[in-house]
Coordinates of N, CA and C and ligand atoms in Angstrom, one line a residue:
M17 N 123.3 -13.3 2.4 CA 122.1 -12.7 2.0 C 121.8 -14.0 4.0
T18 N 120.8 -12.3 4.2 CA 120.5 -12.9 5.6 C 118.8 -13.6 6.0
V19 N 119.0 -14.6 6.3 CA 118.0 -15.5 6.7 C 117.2 -15.1 7.5
Y20 N 115.9 -14.2 6.9 CA 114.9 -14.1 7.6 C 113.9 -14.8 8.7
A21 N 113.6 -15.2 9.9 CA 113.0 -16.6 9.7 C 111.2 -15.9 10.2
K22 N 110.0 -16.9 9.9 CA 109.5 -16.4 10.6 C 108.6 -15.8 11.9
K23 N 108.2 -15.7 12.1 CA 107.6 -15.0 13.4 C 105.8 -15.1 14.4
D24 N 105.9 -14.3 14.8 CA 104.9 -13.7 14.8 C 104.1 -13.8 13.7
Q25 N 102.8 -14.1 13.9 CA 101.7 -14.1 13.3 C 100.8 -12.2 13.5
I26 N 101.9 -11.4 12.7 CA 100.6 -9.9 13.2 C 99.0 -9.4 12.4
Y27 N 99.4 -10.1 11.0 CA 98.5 -9.4 10.8 C 97.1 -11.1 9.5
E28 N 96.2 -10.8 9.5 CA 95.7 -11.7 8.6 C 94.8 -10.9 7.6
G29 N 95.1 -10.9 6.4 CA 93.7 -10.5 5.2 C 93.0 -11.2 4.2
K30 N 92.8 -10.9 3.7 CA 91.6 -11.2 2.8 C 92.4 -12.4 2.9
A31 N 93.3 -11.8 2.1 CA 94.3 -12.6 0.6 C 95.7 -12.9 0.8
K32 N 96.5 -12.7 1.9 CA 97.6 -12.1 2.6 C 97.3 -11.7 4.2
K33 N 98.8 -13.0 4.6 CA 98.8 -13.3 6.3 C 100.6 -12.5 5.6
L34 N 100.9 -12.1 7.6 CA 102.0 -10.5 8.0 C 102.6 -11.0 9.2
F35 N 103.2 -11.3 8.6 CA 104.3 -11.5 10.3 C 105.1 -11.1 10.5
S36 N 106.4 -11.0 12.1 CA 107.1 -10.8 12.1 C 107.8 -11.0 11.4
T37 N 109.4 -10.3 11.5 CA 110.7 -11.2 12.2 C 111.4 -10.3 12.7
E38 N 113.1 -11.1 13.1 CA 113.6 -10.7 14.6 C 114.2 -9.0 13.8
D39 N 114.0 -8.8 12.3 CA 113.7 -7.5 12.8 C 112.3 -6.1 12.5
P40 N 113.0 -5.2 14.0 CA 111.1 -4.4 13.7 C 110.9 -4.0 12.2
D41 N 111.3 -3.1 11.3 CA 111.4 -2.4 10.2 C 110.8 -3.4 9.8
K42 N 110.8 -4.5 9.1 CA 111.0 -6.1 7.9 C 110.1 -7.0 8.6
T43 N 108.5 -7.3 7.6 CA 108.0 -8.2 8.1 C 107.4 -9.3 7.1
I44 N 107.3 -10.1 7.0 CA 107.0 -11.3 5.6 C 105.5 -11.4 5.7
I45 N 105.3 -11.1 4.6 CA 103.7 -11.0 4.1 C 104.1 -12.8 2.8
E46 N 102.7 -13.4 3.6 CA 102.4 -14.8 2.6 C 101.4 -14.9 1.6
Y47 N 102.0 -15.5 0.5 CA 99.9 -14.8 -0.3 C 98.7 -16.0 0.2
K48 N 97.8 -16.1 0.7 CA 96.5 -17.2 1.2 C 96.2 -17.7 -1.1
D49 N 95.8 -18.7 -0.6 CA 95.0 -19.2 -2.2 C 93.7 -18.7 -1.5
S50 N 93.5 -17.8 -1.3 CA 92.0 -17.2 -0.7 C 91.8 -15.9 -2.4
F51 N 90.4 -16.5 -1.9 CA 89.5 -15.0 -3.3 C 89.2 -14.6 -2.4
T52 N 88.3 -13.3 -2.2 CA 87.2 -13.1 -1.8 C 86.6 -11.6 -3.1
A53 N 85.2 -11.5 -3.0 CA 85.3 -10.1 -4.0 C 83.7 -9.7 -3.1
F54 N 83.3 -8.5 -3.8 CA 82.4 -8.0 -2.5 C 82.3 -7.9 -2.1
N55 N 83.3 -6.6 -0.9 CA 83.8 -6.8 0.7 C 83.7 -8.0 0.9
G56 N 84.2 -9.3 0.6 CA 84.6 -10.9 1.1 C 82.4 -11.9 0.9
E57 N 81.5 -11.2 0.5 CA 81.3 -11.8 0.2 C 80.5 -13.1 -0.5
K58 N 82.0 -13.1 -1.4 CA 81.6 -13.8 -2.1 C 83.0 -14.3 -2.2
R59 N 83.8 -15.8 -1.7 CA 84.4 -16.4 -0.9 C 84.8 -17.2 -2.0
A60 N 85.8 -18.0 -2.6 CA 86.9 -19.8 -2.9 C 88.2 -19.3 -2.3
E61 N 88.6 -20.5 -2.1 CA 90.1 -20.8 -1.4 C 90.7 -22.0 -3.6
M62 N 91.5 -21.8 -3.8 CA 92.2 -21.8 -5.5 C 93.1 -22.5 -5.2
S63 N 94.1 -23.8 -4.8 CA 94.9 -24.1 -5.0 C 96.4 -24.1 -6.0
G64 N 96.9 -22.8 -5.3 CA 97.7 -22.5 -6.5 C 98.1 -20.4 -6.5
K65 N 96.4 -20.7 -6.0 CA 96.4 -19.0 -6.5 C 97.2 -17.7 -5.3
G66 N 98.1 -18.1 -4.5 CA 99.0 -17.6 -3.8 C 100.0 -17.7 -3.7
R67 N 100.5 -18.7 -4.9 CA 101.8 -18.3 -5.2 C 101.8 -17.4 -6.6
L68 N 100.8 -17.6 -7.7 CA 100.7 -16.8 -9.0 C 101.2 -15.6 -8.6
N69 N 99.7 -15.0 -7.2 CA 100.4 -13.9 -6.9 C 101.6 -12.9 -6.9
N70 N 101.7 -14.0 -6.2 CA 102.9 -13.8 -5.2 C 104.4 -13.4 -6.5
L71 N 104.5 -14.3 -7.4 CA 105.4 -14.8 -8.4 C 105.2 -13.6 -9.3
I72 N 103.6 -13.4 -9.8 CA 103.7 -12.0 -9.9 C 103.9 -10.9 -10.0
S73 N 103.1 -10.7 -8.4 CA 103.8 -9.5 -8.4 C 104.8 -8.8 -7.7
S74 N 105.8 -10.2 -6.6 CA 107.2 -9.6 -7.2 C 108.0 -9.5 -8.6
E75 N 107.6 -10.4 -9.1 CA 108.1 -9.7 -10.5 C 107.9 -8.3 -10.9
I76 N 107.0 -8.0 -11.0 CA 106.1 -6.2 -10.8 C 107.2 -5.8 -9.4
F77 N 107.1 -6.0 -9.1 CA 107.8 -4.5 -8.0 C 109.6 -5.0 -8.2
A78 N 109.7 -6.1 -8.2 CA 111.1 -5.8 -9.1 C 111.2 -4.5 -10.0
Y79 N 110.8 -5.0 -11.6 CA 111.1 -4.1 -12.0 C 110.2 -2.5 -11.3
L80 N 109.4 -2.0 -10.7 CA 108.5 -0.9 -11.0 C 110.4 -0.7 -9.8
S81 N 111.8 -1.6 -8.8 CA 111.9 -0.5 -7.6 C 113.5 -0.3 -8.6
G82 N 113.5 -1.9 -10.0 CA 114.6 -1.2 -10.3 C 114.2 0.3 -11.1
R83 N 113.0 0.4 -11.5 CA 112.9 2.2 -12.2 C 113.0 3.2 -11.4
G84 N 112.9 3.3 -10.2 CA 113.7 3.7 -8.8 C 112.1 4.4 -8.2
V85 N 111.0 2.8 -7.8 CA 109.2 3.3 -7.1 C 110.0 3.1 -5.6
P86 N 109.2 3.9 -4.6 CA 109.8 3.6 -4.2 C 108.9 1.5 -3.3
L87 N 108.9 1.5 -2.7 CA 108.4 0.8 -2.4 C 108.8 -0.2 -1.6
H88 N 108.0 -0.9 -0.4 CA 107.8 -2.0 0.8 C 108.5 -3.2 0.5
F89 N 107.8 -3.4 -0.7 CA 109.0 -4.9 -1.6 C 110.5 -5.0 -1.6
I90 N 111.3 -5.9 -0.3 CA 112.9 -6.4 -0.8 C 113.1 -7.3 -1.6
E91 N 112.2 -8.6 -1.1 CA 112.6 -9.4 -2.5 C 111.7 -10.5 -1.9
K92 N 112.2 -11.4 -2.8 CA 110.8 -12.6 -3.3 C 111.4 -13.7 -2.5
L93 N 111.4 -14.7 -1.4 CA 111.6 -15.4 -0.6 C 111.2 -16.7 -1.2
D94 N 109.9 -17.1 -1.7 CA 110.6 -17.9 -2.1 C 108.6 -18.2 -3.4
D95 N 108.0 -19.4 -2.9 CA 106.8 -19.0 -4.1 C 105.7 -18.9 -2.8
L96 N 105.3 -19.0 -1.9 CA 104.1 -18.0 -1.3 C 105.0 -16.7 -1.0
R97 N 105.9 -15.9 -0.2 CA 106.7 -15.2 0.5 C 107.2 -14.0 -0.1
Q98 N 106.9 -12.6 0.5 CA 108.1 -12.1 -0.6 C 108.8 -11.0 2.1
L99 N 109.6 -10.3 1.2 CA 110.0 -9.8 2.3 C 110.0 -8.4 1.8
A100 N 109.9 -7.4 3.1 CA 109.4 -6.0 2.3 C 108.9 -5.6 4.6
V101 N 109.4 -3.8 4.0 CA 109.9 -3.1 4.8 C 108.8 -3.4 5.6
K102 N 107.9 -2.9 6.4 CA 106.9 -3.2 7.4 C 106.1 -1.8 7.5
V103 N 105.6 -1.9 6.7 CA 104.9 0.4 6.8 C 103.2 -0.3 7.2
N104 N 103.5 1.3 7.6 CA 101.2 1.4 8.3 C 100.6 1.8 6.7
I105 N 100.3 1.2 6.5 CA 99.4 1.2 5.1 C 98.1 2.5 5.8
L106 N 98.5 3.8 4.5 CA 97.3 4.7 5.2 C 96.4 4.5 4.3
P107 N 95.0 4.0 5.5 CA 93.4 3.5 5.2 C 92.7 4.5 2.8
L108 N 93.6 4.4 2.9 CA 93.5 5.2 1.6 C 93.3 3.6 0.0
E109 N 92.1 3.9 -0.5 CA 92.5 2.7 -1.9 C 92.9 3.2 -3.1
V110 N 93.9 3.1 -4.1 CA 94.1 4.7 -4.7 C 94.1 4.1 -6.8
V111 N 93.2 4.3 -6.5 CA 92.6 3.3 -8.1 C 92.6 4.2 -9.7
V112 N 93.5 3.3 -11.2 CA 93.0 4.5 -11.7 C 92.5 4.1 -12.9
R113 N 92.3 4.2 -13.8 CA 91.0 4.0 -15.0 C 92.1 3.9 -15.6
N114 N 92.2 3.6 -16.8 CA 92.3 4.0 -18.7 C 90.9 3.6 -20.1
I115 N 90.4 3.1 -19.2 CA 89.3 2.7 -19.6 C 88.6 2.9 -18.9
T116 N 87.4 2.0 -18.9 CA 85.9 2.9 -18.2 C 85.0 1.5 -18.6
T117 N 85.1 1.1 -16.8 CA 84.9 -1.0 -16.8 C 84.2 -0.2 -15.2
G118 N 83.8 -2.1 -14.7 CA 83.3 -2.3 -13.1 C 82.6 -0.5 -12.8
S119 N 83.1 -0.5 -11.7 CA 82.1 0.9 -10.4 C 82.3 1.8 -11.1
I120 N 82.8 2.3 -12.1 CA 82.6 3.4 -12.6 C 81.1 3.1 -13.1
C121 N 81.1 2.9 -13.8 CA 80.3 2.6 -14.9 C 79.3 1.9 -14.3
K122 N 79.0 0.9 -13.6 CA 78.2 1.4 -12.6 C 77.2 2.6 -12.0
R123 N 78.0 3.1 -11.3 CA 77.4 4.8 -10.6 C 77.7 5.9 -11.1
L124 N 78.1 5.9 -12.4 CA 78.0 7.0 -12.7 C 77.2 6.7 -14.1
G125 N 76.6 5.8 -14.6 CA 76.1 5.6 -16.0 C 76.8 5.9 -17.8
I126 N 78.3 5.4 -17.1 CA 79.2 5.5 -18.2 C 79.2 3.9 -18.3
P127 N 79.0 4.0 -20.3 CA 79.1 3.3 -20.9 C 80.5 2.5 -21.1
E128 N 80.1 0.7 -20.8 CA 81.9 0.7 -20.9 C 83.2 0.5 -22.0
G129 N 84.0 0.5 -21.6 CA 85.5 0.2 -23.0 C 85.9 1.2 -23.0
L130 N 85.9 2.4 -22.7 CA 85.9 4.2 -22.7 C 87.2 4.3 -23.1
K131 N 87.7 4.2 -23.6 CA 89.7 4.5 -23.6 C 89.8 6.1 -23.1
L132 N 90.3 6.4 -21.7 CA 90.0 8.4 -21.5 C 90.8 8.5 -21.8
P133 N 91.1 10.1 -21.9 CA 92.2 11.0 -23.0 C 93.0 11.1 -22.0
R134 N 92.7 10.7 -20.9 CA 93.8 10.8 -19.8 C 93.1 9.7 -18.0
P135 N 94.6 8.8 -17.6 CA 94.4 8.3 -16.4 C 93.2 8.8 -15.3
L136 N 93.1 8.2 -14.3 CA 92.5 9.3 -13.8 C 92.4 8.6 -12.2
I137 N 92.6 9.4 -11.8 CA 92.3 8.5 -9.1 C 91.9 8.5 -9.6
E138 N 91.7 7.7 -8.5 CA 90.6 7.8 -7.4 C 90.5 7.4 -6.4
F139 N 90.5 8.5 -5.4 CA 90.5 7.6 -3.5 C 88.6 6.9 -3.0
Y140 N 90.1 5.9 -2.5 CA 88.5 5.1 -1.9 C 89.1 5.1 -0.6
Y141 N 88.3 5.0 0.6 CA 88.1 5.4 2.2 C 87.9 3.5 2.5
K142 N 89.4 3.3 3.1 CA 89.4 1.9 3.8 C 88.8 1.8 5.2
D143 N 87.3 0.5 4.3 CA 86.4 0.4 5.4 C 86.1 -0.7 5.1
D144 N 85.7 -1.6 4.9 CA 85.4 -2.9 5.5 C 83.8 -2.4 5.4
A145 N 83.5 -2.6 6.4 CA 82.3 -1.9 7.5 C 81.5 -0.3 6.9
L146 N 82.3 -0.3 6.2 CA 81.9 1.0 5.1 C 81.9 0.7 3.5
G147 N 82.4 -0.4 3.3 CA 82.1 -1.0 1.5 C 82.8 0.0 1.0
D148 N 84.2 0.3 1.8 CA 86.1 1.4 1.2 C 84.6 2.5 0.3
P149 N 84.4 3.3 0.8 CA 83.3 4.4 -1.2 C 83.9 4.9 -1.3
L150 N 84.3 5.7 -2.2 CA 84.4 6.3 -2.8 C 84.8 7.7 -2.1
V151 N 86.1 8.3 -2.3 CA 86.1 9.9 -1.1 C 87.0 11.1 -1.4
T152 N 86.9 12.0 -1.3 CA 88.1 13.3 -2.5 C 89.1 13.8 -1.5
E153 N 90.2 13.4 -2.2 CA 91.8 14.4 -1.9 C 91.2 15.3 -0.1
D154 N 90.3 16.2 -1.5 CA 89.6 17.2 0.7 C 89.2 16.4 2.1
H155 N 88.5 14.6 1.8 CA 88.7 13.5 2.8 C 89.5 13.7 3.4
A156 N 90.7 12.8 2.7 CA 91.7 12.5 3.2 C 92.3 13.3 4.2
L157 N 92.4 14.2 3.1 CA 93.1 15.4 4.2 C 92.4 15.9 5.3
L158 N 91.1 16.0 5.1 CA 90.7 16.5 6.3 C 90.1 15.9 7.5
F159 N 90.2 14.8 7.5 CA 89.6 13.7 7.5 C 91.3 12.7 8.7
G160 N 92.8 12.7 7.9 CA 93.9 13.0 8.1 C 94.8 11.7 7.8
W161 N 94.1 11.4 7.3 CA 94.0 10.1 6.3 C 95.1 10.3 5.2
A162 N 95.3 11.2 4.9 CA 96.7 11.5 3.7 C 97.6 12.9 4.5
A163 N 98.7 13.0 4.1 CA 98.6 14.8 4.3 C 99.2 14.9 2.6
D164 N 98.7 16.7 2.8 CA 99.7 17.1 1.4 C 100.3 16.7 0.5
D165 N 101.3 16.8 1.3 CA 102.0 16.3 0.4 C 102.3 14.7 0.6
E166 N 101.8 14.3 1.7 CA 101.8 12.9 0.6 C 100.7 12.3 -0.2
I167 N 99.7 13.4 -0.2 CA 99.0 13.0 -1.4 C 99.8 13.7 -3.3
A168 N 99.2 14.8 -2.6 CA 100.8 14.7 -4.1 C 101.9 14.1 -4.3
A169 N 101.7 13.3 -3.3 CA 103.5 12.1 -4.0 C 103.6 10.9 -4.3
I170 N 101.0 10.7 -3.9 CA 100.6 9.3 -4.1 C 100.1 9.6 -5.3
K171 N 99.7 10.7 -5.9 CA 99.2 10.5 -6.8 C 100.0 10.6 -8.4
Q172 N 101.6 11.1 -7.9 CA 102.8 11.4 -8.5 C 103.3 10.0 -8.6
I173 N 103.7 9.0 -8.1 CA 103.4 7.9 -8.0 C 103.3 7.0 -8.2
T174 N 102.2 7.1 -8.8 CA 100.5 6.5 -9.3 C 100.5 6.7 -10.5
L175 N 101.0 8.0 -10.8 CA 100.6 7.8 -12.3 C 102.5 7.6 -13.1
R176 N 103.7 7.2 -12.5 CA 104.4 6.5 -12.9 C 104.1 5.1 -12.5
V177 N 103.8 5.0 -12.0 CA 103.3 3.7 -11.8 C 102.3 3.1 -13.8
N178 N 101.9 3.8 -13.2 CA 100.6 3.1 -14.5 C 102.0 3.4 -15.8
L179 N 102.4 4.5 -16.3 CA 102.8 5.1 -17.6 C 104.2 3.3 -17.8
L180 N 105.1 2.7 -16.2 CA 105.9 1.9 -15.9 C 104.8 0.2 -16.6
M181 N 103.9 0.5 -15.8 CA 103.4 -1.0 -15.9 C 102.1 -1.3 -17.6
Q182 N 102.6 0.0 -17.6 CA 102.0 0.1 -20.0 C 103.2 -0.8 -20.0
E183 N 104.2 0.0 -20.0 CA 105.1 -0.4 -20.7 C 105.7 -1.9 -20.6
L184 N 105.0 -2.4 -19.5 CA 105.7 -3.3 -18.7 C 104.6 -4.2 -20.2
F185 N 103.4 -3.8 -19.7 CA 102.4 -5.2 -19.9 C 102.3 -4.9 -22.2
E186 N 102.2 -3.6 -22.8 CA 102.3 -3.2 -24.0 C 102.2 -4.6 -24.7
P187 N 104.1 -5.0 -24.2 CA 104.6 -5.5 -25.5 C 104.5 -6.8 -25.2
L188 N 103.2 -7.7 -24.0 CA 103.4 -8.6 -23.8 C 101.2 -9.5 -24.3
G189 N 100.2 -7.9 -25.3 CA 99.6 -8.2 -25.5 C 98.2 -8.6 -24.4
I190 N 98.8 -8.0 -22.9 CA 98.5 -7.6 -21.8 C 98.0 -5.5 -22.3
V191 N 96.1 -5.5 -21.5 CA 96.3 -3.7 -22.1 C 95.5 -3.9 -20.2
L192 N 96.3 -3.0 -19.7 CA 96.3 -2.3 -18.3 C 94.8 -1.6 -18.2
V193 N 93.7 -1.7 -17.8 CA 92.5 -1.0 -18.0 C 92.0 0.2 -17.1
D194 N 92.8 -0.5 -15.5 CA 92.5 -0.2 -14.0 C 93.4 -1.1 -13.4
F195 N 93.2 0.0 -12.8 CA 94.5 -1.1 -11.4 C 93.6 -0.5 -9.4
K196 N 94.6 -1.0 -8.4 CA 93.9 -0.2 -7.6 C 96.3 -0.7 -7.0
L197 N 96.0 0.6 -6.0 CA 97.6 0.8 -5.3 C 97.4 1.8 -3.5
E198 N 97.6 1.0 -2.9 CA 97.9 1.5 -1.0 C 99.5 1.9 -1.6
F199 N 99.4 2.4 -0.3 CA 100.8 3.0 0.2 C 100.5 2.6 2.1
G200 N 101.9 3.2 2.0 CA 102.2 2.8 4.0 C 103.0 3.5 4.1
K201 N 103.3 4.1 5.0 CA 104.8 4.8 5.4 C 104.9 3.8 6.8
D202 N 106.7 3.9 6.6 CA 107.7 3.5 7.3 C 108.0 4.5 8.7
S203 N 108.4 3.5 9.6 CA 109.4 3.7 10.7 C 109.2 5.2 10.8
S204 N 110.5 4.7 9.8 CA 111.1 7.3 9.7 C 109.7 7.7 8.9
G205 N 108.8 7.6 8.5 CA 108.0 8.0 7.9 C 107.2 8.2 6.6
K206 N 108.8 7.6 5.8 CA 108.9 7.8 4.1 C 107.8 7.0 3.5
L207 N 107.0 7.6 2.9 CA 106.2 7.0 1.7 C 105.8 5.9 0.8
L208 N 106.1 5.2 1.4 CA 106.5 3.9 0.8 C 104.8 3.1 -0.4
L209 N 105.3 3.2 -1.9 CA 104.6 1.9 -2.7 C 103.8 0.5 -1.8
A210 N 103.0 0.0 -1.0 CA 102.8 -1.5 -0.9 C 101.4 -2.3 -0.8
D211 N 101.8 -3.1 -0.1 CA 100.6 -3.9 -0.6 C 100.7 -4.9 -1.6
E212 N 100.2 -5.2 -3.0 CA 100.1 -5.5 -3.4 C 99.8 -4.9 -5.7
I213 N 100.7 -6.0 -6.1 CA 99.9 -5.4 -7.6 C 99.8 -7.3 -8.4
S214 N 98.1 -7.1 -8.5 CA 98.5 -8.1 -9.1 C 97.0 -8.9 -10.0
P215 N 97.0 -9.9 -10.5 CA 94.9 -9.6 -11.3 C 94.3 -10.2 -10.0
D216 N 94.2 -10.1 -8.8 CA 93.2 -9.3 -8.1 C 93.4 -8.2 -7.7
T217 N 94.4 -6.7 -8.9 CA 94.1 -5.6 -8.2 C 94.0 -5.0 -9.0
C218 N 94.2 -5.8 -10.3 CA 94.4 -5.3 -11.9 C 93.6 -5.2 -12.9
R219 N 92.7 -4.5 -14.1 CA 92.2 -5.7 -14.5 C 93.1 -5.3 -16.2
F220 N 93.3 -7.1 -16.1 CA 94.6 -7.4 -18.0 C 93.4 -7.2 -18.5
W221 N 92.8 -7.6 -19.6 CA 92.6 -7.6 -20.7 C 93.5 -7.9 -22.4
D222 N 92.8 -8.8 -23.0 CA 93.7 -9.8 -23.5 C 94.3 -8.3 -25.4
A223 N 95.0 -7.5 -25.2 CA 94.5 -7.5 -26.3 C 94.0 -7.5 -28.0
S224 N 94.3 -8.3 -28.2 CA 93.8 -8.9 -29.1 C 91.8 -9.8 -29.2
T225 N 91.7 -11.1 -27.9 CA 90.8 -11.3 -27.8 C 89.9 -10.7 -26.9
G226 N 90.2 -9.3 -26.1 CA 89.5 -8.7 -25.3 C 89.5 -9.4 -23.6
A227 N 89.6 -10.8 -23.9 CA 89.6 -11.6 -23.2 C 89.9 -10.7 -21.4
R228 N 89.4 -11.7 -20.3 CA 89.3 -10.9 -19.1 C 90.9 -11.8 -18.7
L229 N 92.2 -11.9 -18.2 CA 92.8 -12.4 -17.4 C 93.3 -12.2 -15.8
D230 N 92.1 -11.7 -14.9 CA 92.3 -11.1 -13.8 C 90.9 -11.6 -13.0
K231 N 90.5 -10.9 -11.8 CA 89.9 -11.8 -11.1 C 88.3 -11.2 -11.3
D232 N 87.9 -10.1 -12.3 CA 86.8 -10.2 -12.7 C 86.3 -11.5 -13.5
R233 N 87.1 -13.2 -13.7 CA 87.1 -14.3 -13.7 C 86.3 -15.2 -12.6
F234 N 86.8 -14.6 -12.0 CA 86.3 -14.8 -10.4 C 85.1 -14.7 -9.6
R235 N 84.6 -12.6 -10.3 CA 83.2 -12.2 -9.7 C 83.1 -12.9 -10.1
K236 N 82.8 -12.4 -12.5 CA 82.1 -12.1 -12.5 C 81.0 -13.8 -12.8
D237 N 82.4 -14.7 -13.0 CA 82.2 -16.9 -12.3 C 82.3 -16.7 -14.0
L238 N 83.4 -16.2 -15.1 CA 83.5 -16.4 -16.7 C 84.6 -17.8 -16.5
G239 N 85.0 -18.3 -14.9 CA 85.7 -19.8 -15.4 C 86.8 -19.8 -15.4
D240 N 87.3 -20.7 -15.8 CA 89.3 -20.9 -15.6 C 90.2 -19.2 -15.4
V241 N 89.5 -19.7 -13.8 CA 90.3 -18.3 -13.2 C 91.3 -18.4 -12.9
L242 N 91.8 -19.1 -12.1 CA 93.1 -19.6 -12.2 C 93.9 -19.7 -13.4
G243 N 93.1 -20.0 -14.6 CA 94.2 -20.1 -15.9 C 94.2 -18.3 -16.4
A244 N 94.2 -17.9 -16.4 CA 94.2 -16.6 -16.1 C 95.1 -16.1 -16.2
Y245 N 95.4 -16.7 -14.6 CA 96.0 -15.6 -13.5 C 97.2 -16.6 -13.7
E246 N 97.9 -17.9 -14.5 CA 99.1 -18.4 -14.5 C 99.5 -18.4 -16.6
E247 N 98.3 -17.4 -16.7 CA 99.0 -16.8 -18.5 C 99.3 -15.7 -18.2
I248 N 99.0 -14.9 -17.1 CA 100.2 -13.3 -16.7 C 101.0 -13.9 -16.7
W249 N 101.3 -15.0 -16.0 CA 102.9 -15.8 -15.7 C 103.5 -16.0 -16.5
D250 N 103.2 -16.2 -17.1 CA 103.3 -17.3 -18.1 C 104.3 -15.7 -19.2
R251 N 103.2 -15.1 -19.4 CA 104.0 -14.3 -20.7 C 104.6 -12.9 -19.1
L252 N 104.6 -12.8 -18.4 CA 105.4 -11.9 -17.8 C 106.5 -12.3 -17.1
S253 N 106.9 -13.6 -17.1 CA 108.0 -14.9 -16.6 C 108.6 -14.7 -18.0
G254 N 108.2 -15.1 -18.9 CA 109.3 -14.7 -20.4 C 109.9 -13.1 -21.4
A255 N 109.0 -12.5 -20.3 CA 109.2 -11.4 -20.9 C 110.8 -11.1 -20.0
A256 N 110.5 -11.5 -18.9 CA 111.6 -11.0 -18.0 C 113.0 -12.4 -17.5
G257 N 112.9 -13.1 -19.4 CA 114.0 -14.1 -19.5 C 113.9 -15.3 -18.0
N258 N 113.3 -15.5 -17.4 CA 113.6 -16.5 -16.4 C 112.2 -17.7 -16.8
K259 N 112.0 -18.5 -17.7 CA 111.1 -18.9 -18.3 C 110.9 -20.2 -17.6
G260 N 112.1 -20.4 -17.8 CA 111.7 -22.1 -16.8 C 111.1 -22.1 -15.1
R261 N 109.7 -21.5 -15.4 CA 109.5 -21.3 -13.8 C 109.8 -22.2 -12.9
P262 N 109.5 -21.8 -11.7 CA 109.9 -23.3 -10.5 C 108.4 -23.3 -10.3
Ligands
TMP25 P1 86.2 -1.5 -9.5 O1 85.6 -0.5 -10.7 O2 85.5 -2.7 -9.1 O3 85.8 -0.1 -8.4 O4 87.7 -1.9 -9.4 C1 89.1 -0.7 -9.9 C2 89.9 -1.4 -10.1 O5 90.8 -2.1 -8.4 C3 90.2 -3.3 -10.4 O6 91.6 -3.1 -11.0 C4 90.0 -3.6 -9.1 C5 90.8 -2.8 -8.1 N1 90.2 -3.4 -7.1 C6 90.9 -3.9 -6.3 O7 92.3 -3.8 -6.2 N2 90.5 -3.9 -4.6 C7 88.9 -3.6 -3.9 O8 88.6 -4.2 -3.3 C8 87.8 -3.0 -5.3 C9 87.0 -3.4 -5.1 C10 88.4 -3.0 -6.6
LIG26 N1 88.8 -7.3 -2.6 C1 87.9 -6.7 -1.9 C2 86.8 -8.5 -1.1 O1 88.1 -9.2 -1.6 C3 86.5 -6.4 -3.2 C4 86.7 -6.9 -4.6 O2 88.1 -7.1 -4.9 O3 86.0 -7.4 -6.1 O4 86.0 -8.5 -1.0

């Protein structure tokens, strides 16, 4: 196995840092212990958060990769880091909703907890200064954020990921309420699912108690934030048969 040394830091986001490697097409992603919400207005540091999100995200990516989803993820390197294909991230956040909660309820006055007859896909324009506004496919096309065929592929991959994730989480007693995906293009222009999939980017509800097992515990001050992340990792790692966690 090639050993990829961490070189220069090329980017620092709210939850992760990116480093170059000796291979210009590969990057090292390091997960941070930082929590942010409401476009960075609310912040906290919690020791162990980066590790949990890296473990959870790596596990989900490995599962999706084994089922043919095109991904930037290559492998988990250690507790905090992943090796990934270097991509240019499209400036779109792709949200899928199976059950109503969060911003859709606020924006449209829809009641909480409605099970939708089919998954709803929404696009948000990734721009912190504008607060990531909801946009239509036509905005994405006309302003050059994604091409026609890329939007079609994004929707197809997103719906498949939703199904695969439901198949993964349902037997663990976890309801996949909604989640956010990001996509990027590699140096040859191939579209890849990128960023992370973790309790920061998904809403997970316990199927029997309805307990929130995701970043809503931080957003809404529900307490025991890391306990919820640990619970997701416990169930996921148990399912993967690697319970004796590092
Ligand atoms: P929302 O209801 O606040 O729009 O969130 C929908 C989903 O997207 C939820 O699973 C949380 C996730 N999300 C992110 O990953 N990043 C964000 O910046 C926001 C606002 C939501
Ligand atoms: N990701 C956004 C932030 O860090 C918002 C959120 O997840 O609630 O501010």
